[in-house]
Short mmCIF file of C-alpha atoms in Angstrom, two decimals:
data_model
loop_
_atom_site.label_atom_id
_atom_site.label_comp_id
_atom_site.label_asym_id
_atom_site.label_seq_id
_atom_site.Cartn_x
_atom_site.Cartn_y
_atom_site.Cartn_z
CA PRO J 166 8.07 50.38 -15.38
CA ALA J 167 10.33 52.99 -13.75
CA HIS J 168 13.03 50.41 -13.06
CA PRO J 169 15.28 48.36 -15.35
CA ASP J 170 14.71 44.64 -15.91
CA MET J 171 15.41 42.30 -13.02
CA LEU J 172 17.19 39.10 -14.02
CA ALA J 173 17.36 35.78 -12.19
CA VAL J 174 20.89 34.48 -12.70
CA PRO J 175 20.93 30.66 -12.29
CA ASP J 176 23.16 29.21 -9.59
CA PRO J 177 24.94 26.27 -11.26
CA ASP J 178 26.00 24.84 -7.89
CA ALA J 179 22.36 24.31 -6.91
CA VAL J 180 21.02 22.50 -9.99
CA ILE J 181 18.55 19.69 -9.24
CA GLN J 182 17.73 17.25 -12.04
CA LEU J 183 14.07 16.24 -11.81
CA PRO J 184 14.03 12.57 -10.69
CA TRP J 185 10.77 12.03 -12.56
CA ASN J 186 11.92 13.74 -15.77
CA LYS J 187 15.69 13.62 -16.28
CA GLU J 188 15.51 16.00 -19.27
CA ILE J 189 14.55 18.89 -17.01
CA ALA J 190 16.55 20.64 -14.27
CA TRP J 191 15.24 22.91 -11.52
CA VAL J 192 17.67 25.76 -10.87
CA PRO J 193 17.34 28.52 -8.26
CA GLY J 194 18.49 31.96 -9.36
CA ASN J 195 19.91 35.06 -7.73
CA CYS J 196 18.02 38.27 -8.55
CA VAL J 197 20.19 40.90 -10.27
CA MET J 198 19.40 44.43 -11.47
CA GLU J 199 21.87 46.52 -13.49
CA GLY J 200 24.65 44.10 -12.67
CA GLU J 201 24.13 44.25 -8.89
CA ASP J 202 22.44 41.77 -6.55
CA VAL J 203 18.97 42.92 -5.55
CA ALA J 204 19.51 43.57 -1.85
CA GLN J 205 15.99 42.60 -0.75
CA ALA J 206 15.78 39.26 -2.62
CA PRO J 207 15.59 36.52 0.04
CA ARG J 208 18.25 34.26 -1.49
CA ASN J 209 20.63 37.21 -1.78
CA VAL J 210 19.96 38.17 1.84
CA LEU J 211 20.75 34.63 2.96
CA ARG J 212 23.92 34.46 0.88
CA ARG J 213 25.10 37.76 2.35
CA LEU J 214 24.43 36.65 5.93
CA ILE J 215 26.15 33.31 5.32
CA LYS J 216 29.26 35.22 4.27
CA GLU J 217 29.06 37.51 7.31
CA ALA J 218 28.84 34.48 9.60
CA ALA J 219 31.68 32.71 7.78
CA ASP J 220 33.90 35.76 8.28
CA GLU J 221 33.44 35.14 12.01
CA GLY J 222 34.12 31.42 11.65
CA LEU J 223 30.45 30.46 12.00
CA HIS J 224 28.61 28.13 9.62
CA VAL J 225 24.87 27.79 10.03
CA LYS J 226 23.18 24.46 9.37
CA THR J 227 19.42 24.06 9.24
CA GLY J 228 16.89 21.31 9.06
CA ILE J 229 13.16 21.75 8.54
CA GLU J 230 10.03 19.69 9.08
CA ALA J 231 7.80 20.29 6.06
CA GLU J 232 4.06 19.77 6.63
CA PHE J 233 1.35 19.74 3.97
CA PHE J 234 -2.18 18.60 3.23
CA LEU J 235 -3.29 16.37 0.39
CA LEU J 236 -6.58 17.80 -0.89
CA THR J 237 -9.02 17.12 -3.69
CA PRO J 238 -8.07 18.82 -6.99
CA ASP J 239 -10.42 21.74 -6.34
CA GLY J 240 -8.85 22.28 -2.90
CA GLU J 241 -12.23 22.08 -1.15
CA GLU J 242 -11.77 18.88 0.90
CA ILE J 243 -9.07 16.54 2.13
CA SER J 244 -8.34 13.91 -0.49
CA ASP J 245 -9.16 10.84 1.62
CA PRO J 246 -12.81 10.68 2.80
CA PHE J 247 -11.91 7.79 5.11
CA ASP J 248 -9.28 9.87 6.93
CA ASN J 249 -11.81 11.02 9.52
CA ALA J 250 -10.48 9.84 12.89
CA GLU J 251 -10.93 12.23 15.81
CA LYS J 252 -7.20 12.00 16.57
CA PRO J 253 -5.60 10.89 13.29
CA CYS J 254 -1.91 11.52 14.07
CA TYR J 255 0.26 8.56 12.92
CA ASP J 256 -2.81 6.78 11.49
CA GLN J 257 -1.31 3.73 9.76
CA GLN J 258 -4.41 2.99 7.67
CA ALA J 259 -4.46 6.54 6.29
CA MET J 260 -0.74 6.23 5.56
CA MET J 261 -1.37 3.07 3.52
CA ARG J 262 -4.13 4.73 1.50
CA ARG J 263 -1.74 7.50 0.41
CA LEU J 264 1.44 5.41 0.39
CA ASP J 265 1.90 5.77 -3.38
CA VAL J 266 2.24 9.55 -3.04
CA ILE J 267 4.39 9.60 0.11
CA ARG J 268 6.64 6.78 -1.08
CA GLU J 269 7.23 8.38 -4.49
CA ILE J 270 8.27 11.70 -2.94
CA SER J 271 10.47 9.89 -0.41
CA ASP J 272 12.13 7.76 -3.09
CA TYR J 273 12.93 10.88 -5.09
CA MET J 274 14.58 12.48 -2.03
CA LEU J 275 16.66 9.34 -1.52
CA GLU J 276 17.66 9.39 -5.19
CA LEU J 277 18.72 13.03 -4.82
CA GLY J 278 20.91 12.10 -1.85
CA TRP J 279 19.01 14.20 0.67
CA GLY J 280 19.01 11.50 3.34
CA ALA J 281 15.23 11.25 3.73
CA TYR J 282 14.66 9.48 7.03
CA GLN J 283 11.09 9.92 8.30
CA ASN J 284 7.53 10.38 7.06
CA ASP J 285 4.30 10.44 9.05
CA HIS J 286 0.63 11.21 8.99
CA GLU J 287 0.54 14.41 10.98
CA ASP J 288 -1.89 15.77 13.58
CA ALA J 289 -4.69 16.76 11.21
CA ASN J 290 -6.83 14.68 8.89
CA GLY J 291 -5.20 14.65 5.46
CA GLN J 292 -1.93 16.12 6.76
CA TRP J 293 1.60 14.79 6.23
CA GLU J 294 5.15 15.54 7.32
CA MET J 295 8.36 14.51 5.57
CA ASN J 296 11.90 15.01 6.84
CA TRP J 297 15.41 14.89 5.40
CA ASP J 298 18.93 15.42 6.72
CA VAL J 299 20.29 18.71 8.03
CA ASP J 300 22.49 20.71 5.62
CA ASP J 301 24.10 24.12 5.21
CA ALA J 302 21.50 26.91 5.40
CA LEU J 303 21.42 27.80 1.69
CA ALA J 304 21.27 24.16 0.61
CA THR J 305 18.35 23.49 2.96
CA ALA J 306 16.52 26.60 1.74
CA ASP J 307 16.89 25.46 -1.88
CA LYS J 308 15.81 21.93 -0.99
CA HIS J 309 12.77 23.23 0.87
CA SER J 310 11.71 25.32 -2.12
CA PHE J 311 12.22 22.38 -4.46
CA PHE J 312 10.44 20.00 -2.05
CA LYS J 313 7.25 22.06 -2.26
CA PHE J 314 7.43 22.02 -6.05
CA MET J 315 8.09 18.26 -6.03
CA ALA J 316 5.29 17.44 -3.57
CA LYS J 317 2.78 19.43 -5.59
CA SER J 318 3.92 17.83 -8.85
CA VAL J 319 3.68 14.27 -7.49
CA ALA J 320 0.31 15.00 -5.86
CA GLU J 321 -1.09 16.29 -9.16
CA LYS J 322 0.19 13.19 -10.93
CA HIS J 323 -1.89 11.07 -8.51
CA GLY J 324 -4.97 13.26 -8.88
CA PHE J 325 -4.62 15.30 -5.67
CA ARG J 326 -3.55 18.79 -4.65
CA ALA J 327 -0.79 19.41 -2.10
CA THR J 328 -0.91 22.63 -0.10
CA PHE J 329 1.58 24.08 2.38
CA MET J 330 -0.83 26.90 3.34
CA PRO J 331 -0.49 27.49 7.11
CA LYS J 332 -4.24 27.20 7.85
CA PRO J 333 -5.99 25.60 4.88
CA VAL J 334 -8.83 23.85 6.73
CA GLU J 335 -10.89 25.48 9.47
CA GLY J 336 -11.06 23.32 12.59
CA LEU J 337 -7.95 21.30 11.73
CA THR J 338 -4.36 21.73 12.82
CA GLY J 339 -2.46 24.01 10.43
CA ASN J 340 0.74 23.36 8.51
CA GLY J 341 3.90 24.29 10.39
CA CYS J 342 7.52 24.33 9.37
CA HIS J 343 9.65 23.66 12.43
CA ALA J 344 13.22 24.85 11.93
CA HIS J 345 16.27 23.26 13.53
CA ILE J 346 19.21 25.66 13.62
CA SER J 347 22.79 24.98 14.68
CA VAL J 348 26.15 26.68 14.15
CA TRP J 349 29.29 24.72 13.29
CA ASP J 350 33.00 25.30 12.99
CA ALA J 351 33.14 24.61 9.24
CA PRO J 352 30.74 24.26 6.28
CA GLY J 353 29.42 21.04 4.80
CA ALA J 354 31.15 17.76 5.51
CA ASP J 355 34.16 19.58 7.00
CA SER J 356 32.22 20.52 10.13
CA ARG J 357 33.26 18.74 13.30
CA ASN J 358 32.01 20.76 16.27
CA ASN J 359 28.57 22.17 17.01
CA VAL J 360 29.20 25.61 18.51
CA PHE J 361 25.86 25.48 20.36
CA ALA J 362 26.70 22.19 22.08
CA ALA J 363 28.57 21.84 25.37
CA ASP J 364 29.14 19.27 28.07
CA LYS J 365 26.24 19.18 30.49
CA GLY J 366 26.85 21.32 33.54
CA THR J 367 24.90 23.26 36.10
CA GLY J 368 22.55 26.12 35.34
CA ASP J 369 19.45 26.52 33.22
CA ILE J 370 21.31 26.42 29.92
CA ALA J 371 24.29 24.21 30.76
CA GLU J 372 22.16 21.38 32.12
CA LEU J 373 20.59 21.08 28.67
CA GLY J 374 23.99 20.73 27.01
CA LEU J 375 23.83 24.21 25.51
CA SER J 376 26.91 26.39 25.24
CA GLU J 377 26.89 30.03 26.32
CA GLN J 378 26.80 30.99 22.65
CA GLY J 379 23.76 28.76 22.18
CA GLY J 380 22.09 30.60 25.05
CA TRP J 381 22.80 33.97 23.46
CA PHE J 382 21.30 32.66 20.23
CA LEU J 383 18.09 31.72 22.07
CA GLY J 384 18.04 35.17 23.63
CA GLY J 385 18.37 36.78 20.22
CA ILE J 386 15.48 34.74 18.86
CA MET J 387 13.31 35.79 21.80
CA LYS J 388 14.29 39.45 21.57
CA HIS J 389 13.45 39.63 17.88
CA ALA J 390 10.51 37.19 17.83
CA SER J 391 7.90 39.86 17.10
CA ALA J 392 9.90 41.25 14.17
CA LEU J 393 10.68 37.75 12.90
CA ALA J 394 6.94 37.13 12.57
CA ALA J 395 7.02 39.34 9.46
CA ILE J 396 9.19 36.64 7.88
CA THR J 397 7.78 33.48 9.47
CA ASN J 398 4.18 34.68 9.02
CA PRO J 399 4.17 36.52 5.68
CA THR J 400 0.44 36.19 4.93
CA VAL J 401 -2.88 36.80 6.68
CA ASN J 402 -3.48 33.05 6.57
CA SER J 403 -0.27 32.55 8.56
CA TYR J 404 -1.69 34.50 11.48
CA LYS J 405 -4.86 32.40 11.51
CA ARG J 406 -2.73 29.57 12.89
CA ILE J 407 -1.40 31.55 15.88
CA ASN J 408 -3.69 31.33 18.92
CA ALA J 409 -6.23 29.58 16.73
CA PRO J 410 -9.30 28.06 18.42
CA ARG J 411 -8.98 24.50 19.66
CA THR J 412 -8.83 22.06 16.76
CA MET J 413 -10.58 18.71 16.37
CA SER J 414 -7.46 16.93 17.65
CA GLY J 415 -7.22 19.28 20.62
CA ALA J 416 -3.92 20.92 19.67
CA THR J 417 -2.74 23.57 17.20
CA TRP J 418 1.03 22.93 17.50
CA ALA J 419 1.45 26.63 16.85
CA PRO J 420 3.52 29.08 18.94
CA ASN J 421 1.59 31.20 21.40
CA THR J 422 4.27 32.60 23.72
CA VAL J 423 7.81 33.94 23.36
CA THR J 424 9.66 31.57 25.67
CA TRP J 425 12.08 28.68 25.77
CA ALA J 426 12.46 25.43 27.67
CA GLY J 427 14.13 22.05 27.47
CA ASN J 428 10.90 20.57 26.11
CA ASN J 429 8.19 23.05 25.16
CA ARG J 430 6.43 22.57 21.83
CA THR J 431 4.37 25.78 22.09
#
């Protein structure tokens, strides 16, 4: 009550028309107070950092792997009682039993021009992952936010509940959101060169095809990993996935060390 009203000013460049109801549009907004951007609002922070990077000729692109569970409407159990394999990852029978949901979401992404290219039954019973093409950082952030809204809406239509909660079911692998980050020489379709990529050479980084700048980026991630956890793990439930006890499938797919390698999923 001590502060003036905060307004969300719609971003007309980011409008998404609902594929399942063309009369309605989903529009992200930028938080404003007394005519000024609210400095702490996440979308404003990202916009500001995008500009700072652009001033240095850097354009960040991101891709994410969104994971979620399909549960019963009350959220108490996974929606498919037959999805009970000990190691259910890529279970084709479970995929077929929920194909109507996964296909509808995928078709909507294709209609929106996102370049949806892969869906799978993930590591846990009742868990799914859906992927779409890389894009500029703000566009991907907006798409990710909309994707969660879309997945929940389609799930409800089919009588289920979709949840992106990091650790919704004790004993099962949690939901992750792997992020793929690269820096390019120009935004959008104008980009030609990946600044993090280099011809393979000798040395720990060069033999992986990483540029020196890519190596510094990895170093920055490692240096600030503990602080970044405040963003990547914003809730108590998020921390329940880190160093969680062994799951039914035998893996948590959650980070447990601050390190890097050419192929290290943990």
